[in-house]
mmCIF file with all atom_site columns, C-alpha atoms in Angstrom:
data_model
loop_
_atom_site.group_PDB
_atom_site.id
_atom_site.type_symbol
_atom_site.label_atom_id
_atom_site.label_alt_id
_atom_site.label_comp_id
_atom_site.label_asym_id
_atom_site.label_entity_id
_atom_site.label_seq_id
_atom_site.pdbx_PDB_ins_code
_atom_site.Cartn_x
_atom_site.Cartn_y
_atom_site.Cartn_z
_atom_site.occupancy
_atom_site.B_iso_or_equiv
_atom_site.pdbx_formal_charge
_atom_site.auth_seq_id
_atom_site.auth_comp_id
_atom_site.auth_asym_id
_atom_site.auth_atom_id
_atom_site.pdbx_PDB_model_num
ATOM 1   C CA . UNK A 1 1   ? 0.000  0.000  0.000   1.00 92.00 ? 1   UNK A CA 1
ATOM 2   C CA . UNK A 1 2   ? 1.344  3.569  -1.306  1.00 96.00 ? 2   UNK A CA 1
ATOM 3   C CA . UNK A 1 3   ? 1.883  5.826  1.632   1.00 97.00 ? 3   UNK A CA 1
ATOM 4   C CA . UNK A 1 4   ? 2.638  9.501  1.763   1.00 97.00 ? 4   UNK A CA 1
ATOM 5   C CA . UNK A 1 5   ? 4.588  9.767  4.879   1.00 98.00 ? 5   UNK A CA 1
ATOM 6   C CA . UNK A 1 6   ? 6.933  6.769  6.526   1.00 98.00 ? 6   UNK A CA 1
ATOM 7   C CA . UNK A 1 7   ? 8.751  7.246  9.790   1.00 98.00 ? 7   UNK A CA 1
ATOM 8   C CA . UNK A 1 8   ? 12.052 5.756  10.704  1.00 98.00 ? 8   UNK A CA 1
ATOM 9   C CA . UNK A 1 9   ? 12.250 3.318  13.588  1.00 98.00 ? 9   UNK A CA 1
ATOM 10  C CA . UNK A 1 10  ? 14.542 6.238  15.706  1.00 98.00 ? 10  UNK A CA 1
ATOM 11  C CA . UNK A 1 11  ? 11.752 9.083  15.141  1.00 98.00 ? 11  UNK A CA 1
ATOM 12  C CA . UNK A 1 12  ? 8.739  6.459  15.950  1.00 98.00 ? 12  UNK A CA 1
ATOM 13  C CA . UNK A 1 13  ? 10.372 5.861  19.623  1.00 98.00 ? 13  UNK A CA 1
ATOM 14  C CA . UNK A 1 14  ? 10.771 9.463  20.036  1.00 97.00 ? 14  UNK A CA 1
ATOM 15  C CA . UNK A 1 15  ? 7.035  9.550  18.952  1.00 98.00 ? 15  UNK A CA 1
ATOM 16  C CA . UNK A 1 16  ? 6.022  7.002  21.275  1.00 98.00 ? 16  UNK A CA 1
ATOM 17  C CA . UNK A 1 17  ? 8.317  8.743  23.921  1.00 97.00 ? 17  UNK A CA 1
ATOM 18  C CA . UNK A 1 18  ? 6.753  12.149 23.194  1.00 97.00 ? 18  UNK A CA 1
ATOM 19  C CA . UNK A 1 19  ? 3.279  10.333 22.997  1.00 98.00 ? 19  UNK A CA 1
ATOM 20  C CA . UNK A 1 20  ? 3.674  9.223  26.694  1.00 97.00 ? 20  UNK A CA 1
ATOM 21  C CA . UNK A 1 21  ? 4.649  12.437 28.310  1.00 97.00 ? 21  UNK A CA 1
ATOM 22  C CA . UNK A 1 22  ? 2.509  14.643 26.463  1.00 97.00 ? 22  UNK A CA 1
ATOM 23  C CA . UNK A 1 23  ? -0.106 13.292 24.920  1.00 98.00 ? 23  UNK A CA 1
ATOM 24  C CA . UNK A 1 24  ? -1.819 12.590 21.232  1.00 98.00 ? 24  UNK A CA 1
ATOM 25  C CA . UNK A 1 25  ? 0.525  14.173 18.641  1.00 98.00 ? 25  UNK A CA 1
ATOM 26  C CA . UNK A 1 26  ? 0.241  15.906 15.239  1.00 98.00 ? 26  UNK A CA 1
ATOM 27  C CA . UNK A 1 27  ? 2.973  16.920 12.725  1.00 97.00 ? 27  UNK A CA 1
ATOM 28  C CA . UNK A 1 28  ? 2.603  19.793 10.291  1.00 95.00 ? 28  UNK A CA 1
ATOM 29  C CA . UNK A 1 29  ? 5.254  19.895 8.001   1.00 91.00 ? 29  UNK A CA 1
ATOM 30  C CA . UNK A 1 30  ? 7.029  23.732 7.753   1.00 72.00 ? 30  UNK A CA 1
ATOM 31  C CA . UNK A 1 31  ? 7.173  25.545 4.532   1.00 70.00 ? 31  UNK A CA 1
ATOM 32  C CA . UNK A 1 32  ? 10.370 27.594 5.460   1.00 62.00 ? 32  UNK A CA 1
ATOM 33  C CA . UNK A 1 33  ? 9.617  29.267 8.124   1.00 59.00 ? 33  UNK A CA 1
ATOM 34  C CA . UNK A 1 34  ? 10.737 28.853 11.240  1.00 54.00 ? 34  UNK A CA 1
ATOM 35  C CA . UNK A 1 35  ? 13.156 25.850 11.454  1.00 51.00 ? 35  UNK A CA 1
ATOM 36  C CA . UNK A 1 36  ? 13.641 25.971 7.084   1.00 59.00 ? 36  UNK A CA 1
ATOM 37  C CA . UNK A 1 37  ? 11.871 22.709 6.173   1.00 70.00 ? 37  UNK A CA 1
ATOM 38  C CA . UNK A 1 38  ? 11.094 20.589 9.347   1.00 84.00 ? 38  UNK A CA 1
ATOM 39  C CA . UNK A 1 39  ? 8.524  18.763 10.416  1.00 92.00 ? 39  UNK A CA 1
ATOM 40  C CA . UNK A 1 40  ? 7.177  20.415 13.342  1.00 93.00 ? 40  UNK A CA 1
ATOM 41  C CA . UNK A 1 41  ? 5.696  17.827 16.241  1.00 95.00 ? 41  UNK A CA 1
ATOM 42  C CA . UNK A 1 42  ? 2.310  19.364 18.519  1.00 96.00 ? 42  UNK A CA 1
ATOM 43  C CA . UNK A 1 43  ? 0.174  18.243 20.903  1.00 97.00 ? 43  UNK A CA 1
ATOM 44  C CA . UNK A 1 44  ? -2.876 17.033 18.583  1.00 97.00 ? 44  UNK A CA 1
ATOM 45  C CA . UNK A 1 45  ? -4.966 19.849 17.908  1.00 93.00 ? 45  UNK A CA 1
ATOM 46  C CA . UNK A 1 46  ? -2.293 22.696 18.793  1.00 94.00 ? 46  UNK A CA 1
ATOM 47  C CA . UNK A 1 47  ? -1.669 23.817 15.496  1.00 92.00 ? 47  UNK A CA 1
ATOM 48  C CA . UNK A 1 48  ? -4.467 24.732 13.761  1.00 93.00 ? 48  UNK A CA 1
ATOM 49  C CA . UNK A 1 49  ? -5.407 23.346 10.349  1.00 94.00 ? 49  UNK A CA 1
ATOM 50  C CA . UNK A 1 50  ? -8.119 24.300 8.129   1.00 92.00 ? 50  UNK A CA 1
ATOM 51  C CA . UNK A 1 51  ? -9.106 24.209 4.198   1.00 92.00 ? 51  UNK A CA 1
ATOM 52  C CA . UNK A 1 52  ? -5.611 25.217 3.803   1.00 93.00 ? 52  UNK A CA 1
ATOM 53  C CA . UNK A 1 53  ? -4.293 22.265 4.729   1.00 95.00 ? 53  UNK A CA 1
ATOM 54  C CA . UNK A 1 54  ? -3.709 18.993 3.225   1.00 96.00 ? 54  UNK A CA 1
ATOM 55  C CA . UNK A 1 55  ? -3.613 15.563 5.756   1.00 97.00 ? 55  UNK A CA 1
ATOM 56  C CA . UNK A 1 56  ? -1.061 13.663 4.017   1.00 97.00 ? 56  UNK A CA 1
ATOM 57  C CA . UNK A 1 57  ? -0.867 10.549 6.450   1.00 97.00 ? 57  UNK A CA 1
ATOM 58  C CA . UNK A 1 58  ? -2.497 9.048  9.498   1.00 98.00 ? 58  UNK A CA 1
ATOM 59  C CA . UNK A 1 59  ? 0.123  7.509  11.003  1.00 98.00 ? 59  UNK A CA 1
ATOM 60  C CA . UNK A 1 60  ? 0.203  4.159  12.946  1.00 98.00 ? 60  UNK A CA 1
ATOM 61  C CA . UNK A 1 61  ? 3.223  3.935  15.362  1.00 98.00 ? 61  UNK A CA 1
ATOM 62  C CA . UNK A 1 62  ? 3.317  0.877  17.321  1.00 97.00 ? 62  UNK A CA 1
ATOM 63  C CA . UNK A 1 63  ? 2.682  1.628  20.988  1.00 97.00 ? 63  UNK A CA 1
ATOM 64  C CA . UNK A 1 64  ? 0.921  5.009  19.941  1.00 98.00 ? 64  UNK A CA 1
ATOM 65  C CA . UNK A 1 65  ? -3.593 4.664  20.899  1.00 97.00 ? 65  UNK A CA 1
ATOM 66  C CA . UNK A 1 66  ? -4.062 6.744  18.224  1.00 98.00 ? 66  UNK A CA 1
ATOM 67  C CA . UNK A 1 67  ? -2.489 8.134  14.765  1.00 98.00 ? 67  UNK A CA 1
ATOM 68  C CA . UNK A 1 68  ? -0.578 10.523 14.567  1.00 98.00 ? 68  UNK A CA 1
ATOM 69  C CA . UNK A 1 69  ? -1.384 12.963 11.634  1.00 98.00 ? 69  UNK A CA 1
ATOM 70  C CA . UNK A 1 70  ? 0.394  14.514 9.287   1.00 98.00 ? 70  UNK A CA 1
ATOM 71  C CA . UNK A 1 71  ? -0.192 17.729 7.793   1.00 97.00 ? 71  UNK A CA 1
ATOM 72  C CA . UNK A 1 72  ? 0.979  19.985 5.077   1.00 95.00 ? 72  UNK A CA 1
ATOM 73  C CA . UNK A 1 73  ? -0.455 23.370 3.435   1.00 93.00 ? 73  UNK A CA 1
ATOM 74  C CA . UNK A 1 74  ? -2.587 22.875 0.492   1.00 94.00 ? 74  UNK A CA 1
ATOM 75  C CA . UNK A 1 75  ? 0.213  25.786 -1.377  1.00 92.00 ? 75  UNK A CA 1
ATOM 76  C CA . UNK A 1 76  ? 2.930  23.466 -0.074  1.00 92.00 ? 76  UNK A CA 1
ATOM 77  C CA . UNK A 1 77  ? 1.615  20.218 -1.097  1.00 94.00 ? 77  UNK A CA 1
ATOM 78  C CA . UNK A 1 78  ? 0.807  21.542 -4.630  1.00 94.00 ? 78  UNK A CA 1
ATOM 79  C CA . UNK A 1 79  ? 4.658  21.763 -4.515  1.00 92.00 ? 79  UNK A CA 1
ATOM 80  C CA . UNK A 1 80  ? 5.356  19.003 -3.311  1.00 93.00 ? 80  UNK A CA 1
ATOM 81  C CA . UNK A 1 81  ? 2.529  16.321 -4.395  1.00 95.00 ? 81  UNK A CA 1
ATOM 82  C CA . UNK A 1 82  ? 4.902  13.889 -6.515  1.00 96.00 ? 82  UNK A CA 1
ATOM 83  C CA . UNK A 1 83  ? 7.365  13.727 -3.171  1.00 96.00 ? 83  UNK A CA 1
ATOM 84  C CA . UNK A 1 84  ? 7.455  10.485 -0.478  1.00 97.00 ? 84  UNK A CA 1
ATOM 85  C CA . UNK A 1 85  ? 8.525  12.115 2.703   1.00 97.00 ? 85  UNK A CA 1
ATOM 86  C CA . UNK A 1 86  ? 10.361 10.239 5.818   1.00 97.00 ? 86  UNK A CA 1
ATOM 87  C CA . UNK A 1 87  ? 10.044 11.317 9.099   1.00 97.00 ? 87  UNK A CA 1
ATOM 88  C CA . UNK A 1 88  ? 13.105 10.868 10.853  1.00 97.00 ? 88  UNK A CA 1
ATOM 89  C CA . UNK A 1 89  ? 15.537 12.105 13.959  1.00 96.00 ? 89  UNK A CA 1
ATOM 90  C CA . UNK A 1 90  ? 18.734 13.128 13.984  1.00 94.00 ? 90  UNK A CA 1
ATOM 91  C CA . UNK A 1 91  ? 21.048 15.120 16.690  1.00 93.00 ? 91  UNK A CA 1
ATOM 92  C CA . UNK A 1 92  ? 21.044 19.091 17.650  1.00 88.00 ? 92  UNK A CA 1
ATOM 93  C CA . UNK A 1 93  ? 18.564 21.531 18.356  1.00 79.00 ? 93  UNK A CA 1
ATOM 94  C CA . UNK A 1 94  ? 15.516 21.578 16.644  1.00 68.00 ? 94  UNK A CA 1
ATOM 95  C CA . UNK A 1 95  ? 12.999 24.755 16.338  1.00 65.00 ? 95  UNK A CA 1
ATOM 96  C CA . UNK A 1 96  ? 11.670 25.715 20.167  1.00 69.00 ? 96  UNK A CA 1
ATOM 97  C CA . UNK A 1 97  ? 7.951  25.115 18.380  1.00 83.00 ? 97  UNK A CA 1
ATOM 98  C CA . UNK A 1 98  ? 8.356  21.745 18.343  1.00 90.00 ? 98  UNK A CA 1
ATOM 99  C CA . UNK A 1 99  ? 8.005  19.381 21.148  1.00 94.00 ? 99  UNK A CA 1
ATOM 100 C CA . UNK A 1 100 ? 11.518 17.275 20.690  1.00 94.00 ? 100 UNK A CA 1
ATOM 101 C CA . UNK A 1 101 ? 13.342 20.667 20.955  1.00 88.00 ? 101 UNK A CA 1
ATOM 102 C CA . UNK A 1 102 ? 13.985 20.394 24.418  1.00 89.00 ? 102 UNK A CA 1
ATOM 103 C CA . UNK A 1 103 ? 15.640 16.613 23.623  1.00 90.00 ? 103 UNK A CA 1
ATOM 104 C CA . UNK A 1 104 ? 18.601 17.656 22.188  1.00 91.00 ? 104 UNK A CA 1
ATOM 105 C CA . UNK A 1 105 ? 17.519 15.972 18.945  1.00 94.00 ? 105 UNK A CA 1
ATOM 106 C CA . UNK A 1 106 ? 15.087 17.261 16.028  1.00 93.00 ? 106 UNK A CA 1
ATOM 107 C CA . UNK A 1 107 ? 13.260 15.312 13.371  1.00 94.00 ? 107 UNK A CA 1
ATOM 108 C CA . UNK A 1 108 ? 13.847 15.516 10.084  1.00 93.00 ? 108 UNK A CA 1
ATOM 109 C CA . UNK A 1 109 ? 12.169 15.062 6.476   1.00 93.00 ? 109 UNK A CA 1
ATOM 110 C CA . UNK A 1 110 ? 14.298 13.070 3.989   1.00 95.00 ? 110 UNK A CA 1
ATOM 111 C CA . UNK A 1 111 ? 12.885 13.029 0.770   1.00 94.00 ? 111 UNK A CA 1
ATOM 112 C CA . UNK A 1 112 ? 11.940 10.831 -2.802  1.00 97.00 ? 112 UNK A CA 1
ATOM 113 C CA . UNK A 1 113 ? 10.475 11.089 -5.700  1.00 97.00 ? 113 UNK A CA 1
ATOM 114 C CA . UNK A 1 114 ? 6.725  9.177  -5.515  1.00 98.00 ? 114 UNK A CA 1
ATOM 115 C CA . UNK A 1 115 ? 7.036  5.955  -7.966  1.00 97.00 ? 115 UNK A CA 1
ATOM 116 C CA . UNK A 1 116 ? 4.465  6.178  -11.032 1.00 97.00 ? 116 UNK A CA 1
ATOM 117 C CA . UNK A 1 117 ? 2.907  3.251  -9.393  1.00 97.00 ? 117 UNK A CA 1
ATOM 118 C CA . UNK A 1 118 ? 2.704  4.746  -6.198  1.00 97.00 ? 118 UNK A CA 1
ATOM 119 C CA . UNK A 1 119 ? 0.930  7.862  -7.958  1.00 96.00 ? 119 UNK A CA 1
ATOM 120 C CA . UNK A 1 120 ? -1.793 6.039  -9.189  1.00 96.00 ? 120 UNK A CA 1
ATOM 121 C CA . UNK A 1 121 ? -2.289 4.343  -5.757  1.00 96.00 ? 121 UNK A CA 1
ATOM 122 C CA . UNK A 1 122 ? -2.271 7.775  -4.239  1.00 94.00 ? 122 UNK A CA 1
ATOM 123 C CA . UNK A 1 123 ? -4.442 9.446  -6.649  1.00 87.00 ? 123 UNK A CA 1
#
């Protein structure tokens, strides 16, 4: 099954980790502001999303109640439609938004190009 959004196995136990002390979780992924291109980790419901914004993934992490979602703005998304992201985490000091920021790690997007069979799944 074509997904828009994976997560590495590091940035799901900081997810679960996160999940625990703080509660249900949501991602919006930045367009440049702020920390450049990172995804940005809230308490579900924190950041507010609207018709201007595009749920790219409902995320099942093991250990997790509840998915995690995983937005994007609609302008964003128009940009980057054709694009499989990954969630991951990596060391240093993410944006002071974000809940890992106080960790000492920050998560990351890496990036591919969607497969034309993944496409038509998605589509």
């Amino acid at each position: 099954m074509a997904t828009r959004v994976d997560v590495t196995p590091a940035a799901a136990d900081l997810m679960r980790r996160l999940r625990e002390e703080h509660g249900p979780l949501m991602f919006h992924q930045s367009g440049g502001c702020c920390d450049g291109s990172s995804p940005m980790c809230y308490l579900e419901g924190e950041f507010r999303t609207g018709r201007s914004d595009v749920l790219l993934e409902s995320l099942a992490i093991e250990g997790v109640p509840e998915p995690i979602t995983f937005w994007m703005s609609a302008g964003q998304f128009e940009l980057w439609k054709h694009t499989h992201l990954t969630v991951d985490v990596v060391p240093g000091r993410g944006s002071g938004f974000s809940l890992e920021a106080p960790e000492g790690v920050r998560f990351l997007i890496r990036s591919r190009l969607l497969t034309e069979a993944e496409l038509a799944e998605l589509s």
